[in-house]
PDB file of C-alpha atoms in Angstrom:
ATOM      1  CA  MET W 263      40.892  78.164 -34.323  1.00 57.00           C
ATOM      2  CA  LYS W 264      37.283  77.046 -34.645  1.00 60.00           C
ATOM      3  CA  VAL W 265      36.809  77.420 -30.884  1.00 55.00           C
ATOM      4  CA  LEU W 266      38.268  80.929 -30.949  1.00 60.00           C
ATOM      5  CA  ALA W 267      36.062  81.833 -33.890  1.00 61.00           C
ATOM      6  CA  ARG W 268      32.988  80.853 -31.881  1.00 67.00           C
ATOM      7  CA  LEU W 269      34.093  82.618 -28.696  1.00 70.00           C
ATOM      8  CA  TRP W 270      34.424  86.097 -30.221  1.00 76.00           C
ATOM      9  CA  VAL W 271      30.798  86.739 -29.275  1.00 81.00           C
ATOM     10  CA  VAL W 272      31.627  86.656 -25.541  1.00 82.00           C
ATOM     11  CA  PRO W 273      34.060  89.605 -25.448  1.00 86.00           C
ATOM     12  CA  ALA W 274      31.842  91.497 -27.907  1.00 88.00           C
ATOM     13  CA  VAL W 275      28.829  91.136 -25.591  1.00 88.00           C
ATOM     14  CA  LEU W 276      30.931  92.138 -22.573  1.00 88.00           C
ATOM     15  CA  VAL W 277      32.211  95.276 -24.317  1.00 90.00           C
ATOM     16  CA  VAL W 278      28.680  96.312 -25.329  1.00 92.00           C
ATOM     17  CA  TRP W 279      27.435  95.561 -21.815  1.00 91.00           C
ATOM     18  CA  GLU W 280      30.273  97.622 -20.303  1.00 91.00           C
ATOM     19  CA  LEU W 281      29.510 100.619 -22.503  1.00 93.00           C
ATOM     20  CA  LEU W 282      25.760 100.422 -21.870  1.00 91.00           C
ATOM     21  CA  GLY W 283      26.215  99.970 -18.137  1.00 89.00           C
ATOM     22  CA  ARG W 284      28.478 103.009 -17.863  1.00 90.00           C
ATOM     23  CA  ALA W 285      26.191 105.094 -20.082  1.00 91.00           C
ATOM     24  CA  ILE W 286      23.029 104.221 -18.148  1.00 89.00           C
ATOM     25  CA  GLY W 287      24.652 104.538 -14.717  1.00 86.00           C
ATOM     26  CA  ASP W 288      21.969 102.408 -13.017  1.00 86.00           C
ATOM     27  CA  THR W 289      23.033 100.431  -9.936  1.00 85.00           C
ATOM     28  CA  ASP W 290      20.603  97.672 -10.956  1.00 87.00           C
ATOM     29  CA  PHE W 291      22.464  97.274 -14.275  1.00 91.00           C
ATOM     30  CA  PRO W 292      26.162  97.552 -13.403  1.00 93.00           C
ATOM     31  CA  PRO W 293      28.913  97.066 -16.008  1.00 94.00           C
ATOM     32  CA  PRO W 294      30.910  93.791 -15.993  1.00 94.00           C
ATOM     33  CA  THR W 295      33.973  95.459 -14.440  1.00 94.00           C
ATOM     34  CA  THR W 296      31.892  96.485 -11.420  1.00 95.00           C
ATOM     35  CA  ILE W 297      30.476  92.964 -11.133  1.00 95.00           C
ATOM     36  CA  VAL W 298      33.930  91.377 -11.272  1.00 95.00           C
ATOM     37  CA  ALA W 299      35.223  93.815  -8.652  1.00 95.00           C
ATOM     38  CA  ARG W 300      32.295  92.943  -6.366  1.00 95.00           C
ATOM     39  CA  MET W 301      32.939  89.210  -6.880  1.00 95.00           C
ATOM     40  CA  TYR W 302      36.561  89.717  -5.905  1.00 94.00           C
ATOM     41  CA  GLU W 303      35.582  91.728  -2.843  1.00 94.00           C
ATOM     42  CA  LEU W 304      32.961  89.236  -1.684  1.00 94.00           C
ATOM     43  CA  TRP W 305      34.680  85.902  -2.266  1.00 94.00           C
ATOM     44  CA  PHE W 306      38.221  86.004  -3.642  1.00 93.00           C
ATOM     45  CA  SER W 307      40.100  88.679  -1.673  1.00 92.00           C
ATOM     46  CA  GLY W 308      41.078  86.384   1.196  1.00 90.00           C
ATOM     47  CA  PRO W 309      44.554  85.339   2.305  1.00 91.00           C
ATOM     48  CA  ALA W 310      46.712  83.106   0.130  1.00 88.00           C
ATOM     49  CA  ALA W 311      46.728  80.462   2.886  1.00 88.00           C
ATOM     50  CA  ARG W 312      43.007  79.932   2.208  1.00 88.00           C
ATOM     51  CA  VAL W 313      43.393  79.965  -1.599  1.00 87.00           C
ATOM     52  CA  PHE W 314      42.253  83.623  -1.538  1.00 90.00           C
ATOM     53  CA  LEU W 315      38.776  82.647  -0.294  1.00 92.00           C
ATOM     54  CA  THR W 316      37.093  85.148   2.018  1.00 92.00           C
ATOM     55  CA  ASP W 317      34.984  84.324   5.066  1.00 92.00           C
ATOM     56  CA  ASP W 318      31.862  84.805   2.918  1.00 91.00           C
ATOM     57  CA  ALA W 319      33.155  82.297   0.371  1.00 92.00           C
ATOM     58  CA  ILE W 320      33.915  79.671   3.009  1.00 93.00           C
ATOM     59  CA  GLY W 321      30.659  80.332   4.830  1.00 92.00           C
ATOM     60  CA  ASN W 322      28.421  80.307   1.753  1.00 93.00           C
ATOM     61  CA  ILE W 323      29.966  78.752  -1.368  1.00 93.00           C
ATOM     62  CA  LEU W 324      31.354  75.633   0.294  1.00 92.00           C
ATOM     63  CA  PRO W 325      28.126  74.756   2.192  1.00 93.00           C
ATOM     64  CA  SER W 326      26.118  75.254  -1.010  1.00 94.00           C
ATOM     65  CA  LEU W 327      28.394  72.921  -2.966  1.00 95.00           C
ATOM     66  CA  GLY W 328      28.177  70.382  -0.154  1.00 94.00           C
ATOM     67  CA  ARG W 329      24.378  70.416  -0.248  1.00 94.00           C
ATOM     68  CA  MET W 330      24.282  70.268  -4.048  1.00 95.00           C
ATOM     69  CA  PHE W 331      26.692  67.346  -4.390  1.00 96.00           C
ATOM     70  CA  GLY W 332      25.277  65.573  -1.340  1.00 95.00           C
ATOM     71  CA  GLY W 333      21.733  65.622  -2.720  1.00 95.00           C
ATOM     72  CA  TRP W 334      22.914  64.743  -6.214  1.00 96.00           C
ATOM     73  CA  LEU W 335      25.010  61.760  -5.077  1.00 96.00           C
ATOM     74  CA  LEU W 336      22.170  60.412  -2.939  1.00 96.00           C
ATOM     75  CA  ALA W 337      19.700  60.774  -5.808  1.00 96.00           C
ATOM     76  CA  ALA W 338      22.202  59.182  -8.207  1.00 95.00           C
ATOM     77  CA  LEU W 339      22.656  56.154  -5.948  1.00 96.00           C
ATOM     78  CA  ILE W 340      18.918  55.627  -5.479  1.00 96.00           C
ATOM     79  CA  GLY W 341      18.098  56.347  -9.125  1.00 95.00           C
ATOM     80  CA  VAL W 342      20.712  54.023 -10.616  1.00 94.00           C
ATOM     81  CA  VAL W 343      20.005  51.111  -8.274  1.00 92.00           C
ATOM     82  CA  ALA W 344      16.222  51.398  -8.637  1.00 93.00           C
ATOM     83  CA  GLY W 345      16.541  51.963 -12.379  1.00 92.00           C
ATOM     84  CA  MET W 346      18.638  48.850 -12.895  1.00 89.00           C
ATOM     85  CA  ILE W 347      16.127  46.730 -10.995  1.00 88.00           C
ATOM     86  CA  LEU W 348      13.042  48.206 -12.668  1.00 90.00           C
ATOM     87  CA  GLY W 349      14.636  48.178 -16.099  1.00 87.00           C
ATOM     88  CA  ARG W 350      15.150  44.427 -15.941  1.00 82.00           C
ATOM     89  CA  SER W 351      11.624  43.731 -14.677  1.00 83.00           C
ATOM     90  CA  ARG W 352       8.875  45.019 -16.943  1.00 81.00           C
ATOM     91  CA  SER W 353       6.115  43.838 -14.591  1.00 83.00           C
ATOM     92  CA  ALA W 354       7.637  45.830 -11.707  1.00 83.00           C
ATOM     93  CA  THR W 355       7.936  48.882 -13.948  1.00 82.00           C
ATOM     94  CA  ASP W 356       4.256  48.581 -14.926  1.00 84.00           C
ATOM     95  CA  TYR W 357       3.280  48.658 -11.243  1.00 87.00           C
ATOM     96  CA  VAL W 358       5.323  51.716 -10.279  1.00 90.00           C
ATOM     97  CA  ASN W 359       5.138  53.650 -13.567  1.00 89.00           C
ATOM     98  CA  PRO W 360       2.027  55.661 -12.512  1.00 90.00           C
ATOM     99  CA  LEU W 361       3.861  56.713  -9.333  1.00 90.00           C
ATOM    100  CA  ILE W 362       6.943  57.692 -11.329  1.00 91.00           C
ATOM    101  CA  GLU W 363       4.905  59.755 -13.792  1.00 90.00           C
ATOM    102  CA  PHE W 364       3.085  61.456 -10.925  1.00 91.00           C
ATOM    103  CA  GLY W 365       6.282  62.160  -8.991  1.00 90.00           C
ATOM    104  CA  ARG W 366       8.193  63.632 -11.921  1.00 89.00           C
ATOM    105  CA  ALA W 367       5.245  65.954 -12.689  1.00 90.00           C
ATOM    106  CA  VAL W 368       5.259  67.524  -9.213  1.00 89.00           C
ATOM    107  CA  PRO W 369       7.454  70.674  -9.037  1.00 88.00           C
ATOM    108  CA  PRO W 370       9.949  70.047  -6.188  1.00 86.00           C
ATOM    109  CA  PRO W 371       9.587  73.536  -4.607  1.00 82.00           C
ATOM    110  CA  LEU W 372       5.877  72.832  -4.022  1.00 83.00           C
ATOM    111  CA  LEU W 373       6.837  69.997  -1.670  1.00 84.00           C
ATOM    112  CA  LEU W 374       8.718  72.272   0.712  1.00 79.00           C
ATOM    113  CA  PRO W 375       5.561  72.745   2.854  1.00 79.00           C
ATOM    114  CA  VAL W 376       5.434  68.930   3.098  1.00 82.00           C
ATOM    115  CA  PHE W 377       9.132  68.432   3.832  1.00 84.00           C
ATOM    116  CA  LEU W 378       9.317  71.197   6.449  1.00 80.00           C
ATOM    117  CA  PRO W 379       7.032  69.451   8.993  1.00 81.00           C
ATOM    118  CA  LEU W 380       8.655  66.085   8.258  1.00 81.00           C
ATOM    119  CA  PHE W 381      12.310  67.076   8.505  1.00 80.00           C
ATOM    120  CA  LYS W 382      12.129  70.510  10.154  1.00 76.00           C
ATOM    121  CA  ALA W 383      13.871  73.491   8.582  1.00 70.00           C
ATOM    122  CA  GLY W 384      17.502  72.853   7.803  1.00 79.00           C
ATOM    123  CA  LEU W 385      19.809  70.530   5.942  1.00 85.00           C
ATOM    124  CA  ALA W 386      17.433  67.537   5.883  1.00 87.00           C
ATOM    125  CA  THR W 387      14.675  69.538   4.174  1.00 88.00           C
ATOM    126  CA  GLN W 388      17.112  70.990   1.639  1.00 89.00           C
ATOM    127  CA  LEU W 389      18.555  67.577   0.804  1.00 92.00           C
ATOM    128  CA  ALA W 390      15.095  66.016   0.528  1.00 91.00           C
ATOM    129  CA  THR W 391      14.013  68.701  -1.942  1.00 91.00           C
ATOM    130  CA  ILE W 392      17.152  68.325  -4.043  1.00 94.00           C
ATOM    131  CA  VAL W 393      16.941  64.519  -4.057  1.00 94.00           C
ATOM    132  CA  PHE W 394      13.266  64.528  -5.033  1.00 93.00           C
ATOM    133  CA  GLY W 395      13.865  67.033  -7.815  1.00 93.00           C
ATOM    134  CA  VAL W 396      16.931  65.460  -9.428  1.00 94.00           C
ATOM    135  CA  ILE W 397      16.240  61.740  -9.070  1.00 95.00           C
ATOM    136  CA  TRP W 398      13.879  61.477 -12.041  1.00 95.00           C
ATOM    137  CA  PRO W 399      16.323  61.972 -14.962  1.00 94.00           C
ATOM    138  CA  THR W 400      18.701  59.425 -13.439  1.00 94.00           C
ATOM    139  CA  LEU W 401      15.941  56.944 -12.641  1.00 95.00           C
ATOM    140  CA  LEU W 402      14.238  57.143 -16.042  1.00 94.00           C
ATOM    141  CA  ASN W 403      17.487  56.981 -18.005  1.00 94.00           C
ATOM    142  CA  SER W 404      18.681  54.041 -15.907  1.00 93.00           C
ATOM    143  CA  ILE W 405      15.426  52.194 -16.590  1.00 92.00           C
ATOM    144  CA  GLU W 406      15.670  52.883 -20.310  1.00 92.00           C
ATOM    145  CA  GLY W 407      19.340  51.923 -20.419  1.00 90.00           C
ATOM    146  CA  ALA W 408      18.813  48.664 -18.543  1.00 88.00           C
ATOM    147  CA  ARG W 409      15.848  47.785 -20.712  1.00 87.00           C
ATOM    148  CA  ALA W 410      17.767  48.412 -23.946  1.00 83.00           C
ATOM    149  CA  VAL W 411      20.642  46.014 -23.174  1.00 80.00           C
ATOM    150  CA  ASP W 412      21.185  43.572 -26.036  1.00 75.00           C
ATOM    151  CA  ARG W 413      19.758  40.150 -25.192  1.00 76.00           C
ATOM    152  CA  THR W 414      22.931  38.563 -26.533  1.00 77.00           C
ATOM    153  CA  TYR W 415      24.843  39.986 -23.563  1.00 70.00           C
ATOM    154  CA  THR W 416      22.412  38.691 -20.971  1.00 72.00           C
ATOM    155  CA  GLU W 417      22.106  35.292 -22.650  1.00 68.00           C
ATOM    156  CA  THR W 418      25.898  34.979 -22.718  1.00 74.00           C
ATOM    157  CA  ALA W 419      25.978  35.833 -19.009  1.00 71.00           C
ATOM    158  CA  ALA W 420      23.390  33.119 -18.371  1.00 71.00           C
ATOM    159  CA  VAL W 421      25.542  30.591 -20.226  1.00 69.00           C
ATOM    160  CA  PHE W 422      28.382  31.391 -17.821  1.00 71.00           C
ATOM    161  CA  ASN W 423      25.992  30.829 -14.883  1.00 71.00           C
ATOM    162  CA  LEU W 424      26.232  34.382 -13.566  1.00 73.00           C
ATOM    163  CA  SER W 425      23.725  35.235 -10.862  1.00 75.00           C
ATOM    164  CA  LYS W 426      21.175  38.025 -11.400  1.00 73.00           C
ATOM    165  CA  LEU W 427      23.212  40.371  -9.233  1.00 77.00           C
ATOM    166  CA  GLN W 428      26.364  39.561 -11.184  1.00 77.00           C
ATOM    167  CA  ARG W 429      24.537  40.141 -14.471  1.00 76.00           C
ATOM    168  CA  LEU W 430      23.415  43.557 -13.276  1.00 76.00           C
ATOM    169  CA  ARG W 431      26.905  44.512 -12.138  1.00 77.00           C
ATOM    170  CA  VAL W 432      29.007  42.965 -14.925  1.00 77.00           C
ATOM    171  CA  VAL W 433      26.700  43.147 -17.954  1.00 80.00           C
ATOM    172  CA  VAL W 434      23.697  45.442 -17.548  1.00 81.00           C
ATOM    173  CA  LEU W 435      25.326  48.336 -15.701  1.00 82.00           C
ATOM    174  CA  PRO W 436      28.237  48.812 -18.161  1.00 84.00           C
ATOM    175  CA  ALA W 437      25.925  48.468 -21.172  1.00 84.00           C
ATOM    176  CA  ALA W 438      23.470  51.005 -19.739  1.00 87.00           C
ATOM    177  CA  SER W 439      26.152  53.449 -18.586  1.00 90.00           C
ATOM    178  CA  PRO W 440      25.846  55.894 -21.550  1.00 90.00           C
ATOM    179  CA  LYS W 441      22.164  56.415 -20.756  1.00 92.00           C
ATOM    180  CA  ILE W 442      22.896  56.623 -17.039  1.00 94.00           C
ATOM    181  CA  PHE W 443      25.538  59.305 -17.530  1.00 94.00           C
ATOM    182  CA  ALA W 444      23.137  61.333 -19.667  1.00 93.00           C
ATOM    183  CA  GLY W 445      20.645  61.302 -16.793  1.00 95.00           C
ATOM    184  CA  LEU W 446      23.328  62.130 -14.234  1.00 95.00           C
ATOM    185  CA  ARG W 447      24.467  65.123 -16.254  1.00 94.00           C
ATOM    186  CA  LEU W 448      20.952  66.531 -16.491  1.00 93.00           C
ATOM    187  CA  SER W 449      20.283  65.909 -12.806  1.00 95.00           C
ATOM    188  CA  LEU W 450      23.500  67.719 -11.841  1.00 94.00           C
ATOM    189  CA  SER W 451      22.255  70.892 -13.540  1.00 92.00           C
ATOM    190  CA  LEU W 452      18.929  70.555 -11.729  1.00 94.00           C
ATOM    191  CA  ALA W 453      20.739  70.077  -8.412  1.00 95.00           C
ATOM    192  CA  LEU W 454      22.389  73.493  -8.793  1.00 94.00           C
ATOM    193  CA  ILE W 455      19.023  75.155  -9.428  1.00 93.00           C
ATOM    194  CA  LEU W 456      17.289  73.421  -6.526  1.00 93.00           C
ATOM    195  CA  MET W 457      20.196  74.176  -4.207  1.00 94.00           C
ATOM    196  CA  VAL W 458      19.599  77.887  -4.780  1.00 93.00           C
ATOM    197  CA  LEU W 459      15.816  77.562  -4.371  1.00 90.00           C
ATOM    198  CA  THR W 460      16.081  75.690  -1.082  1.00 89.00           C
ATOM    199  CA  GLU W 461      18.420  78.358   0.268  1.00 89.00           C
ATOM    200  CA  PHE W 462      15.893  81.028  -0.656  1.00 86.00           C
ATOM    201  CA  ILE W 463      13.338  79.405   1.650  1.00 79.00           C
ATOM    202  CA  GLY W 464      14.453  78.827   5.210  1.00 70.00           C
ATOM    203  CA  GLY W 465      18.170  79.009   4.456  1.00 75.00           C
ATOM    204  CA  THR W 466      20.653  80.604   6.837  1.00 83.00           C
ATOM    205  CA  ASP W 467      23.709  80.400   4.590  1.00 88.00           C
ATOM    206  CA  GLY W 468      24.685  79.493   1.050  1.00 92.00           C
ATOM    207  CA  ILE W 469      24.818  81.178  -2.332  1.00 94.00           C
ATOM    208  CA  GLY W 470      21.044  81.384  -2.607  1.00 92.00           C
ATOM    209  CA  TYR W 471      20.768  82.971   0.842  1.00 92.00           C
ATOM    210  CA  GLN W 472      23.480  85.477  -0.072  1.00 93.00           C
ATOM    211  CA  LEU W 473      21.632  86.331  -3.287  1.00 93.00           C
ATOM    212  CA  LEU W 474      18.434  86.931  -1.324  1.00 92.00           C
ATOM    213  CA  SER W 475      20.291  89.098   1.195  1.00 92.00           C
ATOM    214  CA  ALA W 476      21.803  91.179  -1.636  1.00 93.00           C
ATOM    215  CA  GLN W 477      18.348  91.712  -3.127  1.00 92.00           C
ATOM    216  CA  ARG W 478      16.916  92.807   0.216  1.00 91.00           C
ATOM    217  CA  SER W 479      19.765  95.265   0.773  1.00 92.00           C
ATOM    218  CA  PHE W 480      19.414  96.666  -2.787  1.00 91.00           C
ATOM    219  CA  ASP W 481      23.027  95.741  -3.593  1.00 92.00           C
ATOM    220  CA  GLY W 482      22.695  95.407  -7.357  1.00 92.00           C
ATOM    221  CA  ALA W 483      26.362  94.628  -7.950  1.00 94.00           C
ATOM    222  CA  ALA W 484      26.259  91.790  -5.398  1.00 95.00           C
ATOM    223  CA  VAL W 485      23.106  90.385  -7.020  1.00 95.00           C
ATOM    224  CA  TRP W 486      24.773  90.289 -10.430  1.00 96.00           C
ATOM    225  CA  ALA W 487      27.999  88.959  -8.906  1.00 95.00           C
ATOM    226  CA  THR W 488      26.101  86.073  -7.308  1.00 95.00           C
ATOM    227  CA  ILE W 489      24.290  85.291 -10.552  1.00 95.00           C
ATOM    228  CA  ALA W 490      27.633  85.325 -12.394  1.00 95.00           C
ATOM    229  CA  LEU W 491      29.115  83.029  -9.754  1.00 95.00           C
ATOM    230  CA  LEU W 492      26.277  80.546 -10.213  1.00 95.00           C
ATOM    231  CA  GLY W 493      26.801  80.596 -13.968  1.00 93.00           C
ATOM    232  CA  ILE W 494      30.528  79.987 -13.582  1.00 94.00           C
ATOM    233  CA  LEU W 495      29.958  77.181 -11.087  1.00 94.00           C
ATOM    234  CA  GLY W 496      27.436  75.546 -13.406  1.00 94.00           C
ATOM    235  CA  TYR W 497      29.844  75.735 -16.349  1.00 93.00           C
ATOM    236  CA  VAL W 498      32.800  74.376 -14.345  1.00 94.00           C
ATOM    237  CA  VAL W 499      30.803  71.527 -12.776  1.00 94.00           C
ATOM    238  CA  ASN W 500      29.332  70.523 -16.142  1.00 94.00           C
ATOM    239  CA  SER W 501      32.755  70.655 -17.843  1.00 93.00           C
ATOM    240  CA  LEU W 502      34.323  68.466 -15.138  1.00 94.00           C
ATOM    241  CA  PHE W 503      31.460  65.991 -15.414  1.00 94.00           C
ATOM    242  CA  VAL W 504      31.828  65.791 -19.203  1.00 92.00           C
ATOM    243  CA  LEU W 505      35.558  65.171 -18.784  1.00 92.00           C
ATOM    244  CA  ALA W 506      34.913  62.384 -16.287  1.00 90.00           C
ATOM    245  CA  GLU W 507      32.201  60.923 -18.524  1.00 89.00           C
ATOM    246  CA  ARG W 508      34.567  60.775 -21.492  1.00 87.00           C
ATOM    247  CA  ARG W 509      37.193  58.988 -19.449  1.00 87.00           C
ATOM    248  CA  VAL W 510      34.757  56.465 -17.988  1.00 84.00           C
ATOM    249  CA  LEU W 511      33.000  55.771 -21.290  1.00 81.00           C
ATOM    250  CA  VAL W 512      36.109  55.632 -23.473  1.00 74.00           C
ATOM    251  CA  TRP W 513      35.548  51.902 -23.973  1.00 60.00           C
ATOM    252  CA  HIS W 514      32.019  52.570 -25.266  1.00 56.00           C
ATOM    253  CA  ARG W 515      33.220  55.024 -27.901  1.00 55.00           C
ATOM    254  CA  GLN W 516      35.890  52.612 -29.043  1.00 51.00           C
ATOM    255  CA  ALA W 517      33.336  49.800 -29.309  1.00 50.00           C
ATOM    256  CA  THR W 518      31.022  52.045 -31.326  1.00 50.00           C
ATOM    257  CA  ARG W 519      33.770  53.003 -33.753  1.00 54.00           C
ATOM    258  CA  ASN W 520      35.044  49.426 -34.102  1.00 50.00           C
ATOM    259  CA  PRO W 521      32.025  47.106 -33.914  1.00 50.00           C
TER     260      PRO W 521
END
C-alpha cells in the first residue's frame, strides 16, 4: 500500500501531460499516448518469433546494450583488480593518487579527439570512452573498501598462512564487496549516459544514433520515444542490478544484523 501511495504521482503527471499535449498540439511536445504509439511502431511491432522486436530494435537497441555492458564489465574488472591492489598498499596509492585525481576530473567526451586517432572511429573508440568514464567510481570504491577491511580479518588470514593473493580473494574482496557494489552501481548509470554520447559522435547505429537521426528529421515523437526508452532501460538495468546485489550481499546484511 505504501508503494501504491507513492506511485499515484506518476499517472497524475501522465494525465496532465496528455491534456497539455493535446491542448497545445505541438509536434515537439507530443502527449504520452503518441509517444507510446511511436515506441511501439519503432521497436516493438515485430513478429512474435523475434519477441516482437522490429529491425530497428535489433539493429539499434541490442548493439547499444552490448557496447554499454561491454565497456562497463571491462571497467569493472580493471577497477576492482586495481582497487584491491592499491587499497592494500598505501605507498602505491600515494604514487598513483595524483594520476587518479587528474583522470577522474577529465570529462570523458573531451577525450574523443584523443581516442579517435588511437583507435579509429568505431567500436574501439566507443568502448575506450565508456571504460575511461565509468572506471573511476569502481576504482575509488574498491580502494576505499579494501583499505577499510578490519585488521582482525587479515591477521587471522596470516595466522592460517594464506598467501597475499589468497588474502585478497578470500578475505579482502568479500569484506570490501559492499563498497565495490556501490561503485559498480554508479558506474552502470554512467555507462548508459556515455553509450549515448559516443553514439552521437561517429556512431552508425545504436540508440544515441537513432535519437540524433530523429532530431535531424524533426520527428518529435521519435525523439521523445527514444528518451523514454533510455529512461526505461536505465530503470530496468538499475533494478536488476539492485536485485543481484541483494542476493550476493545477503550474507553481509545478516552479519550486520547479527554481529
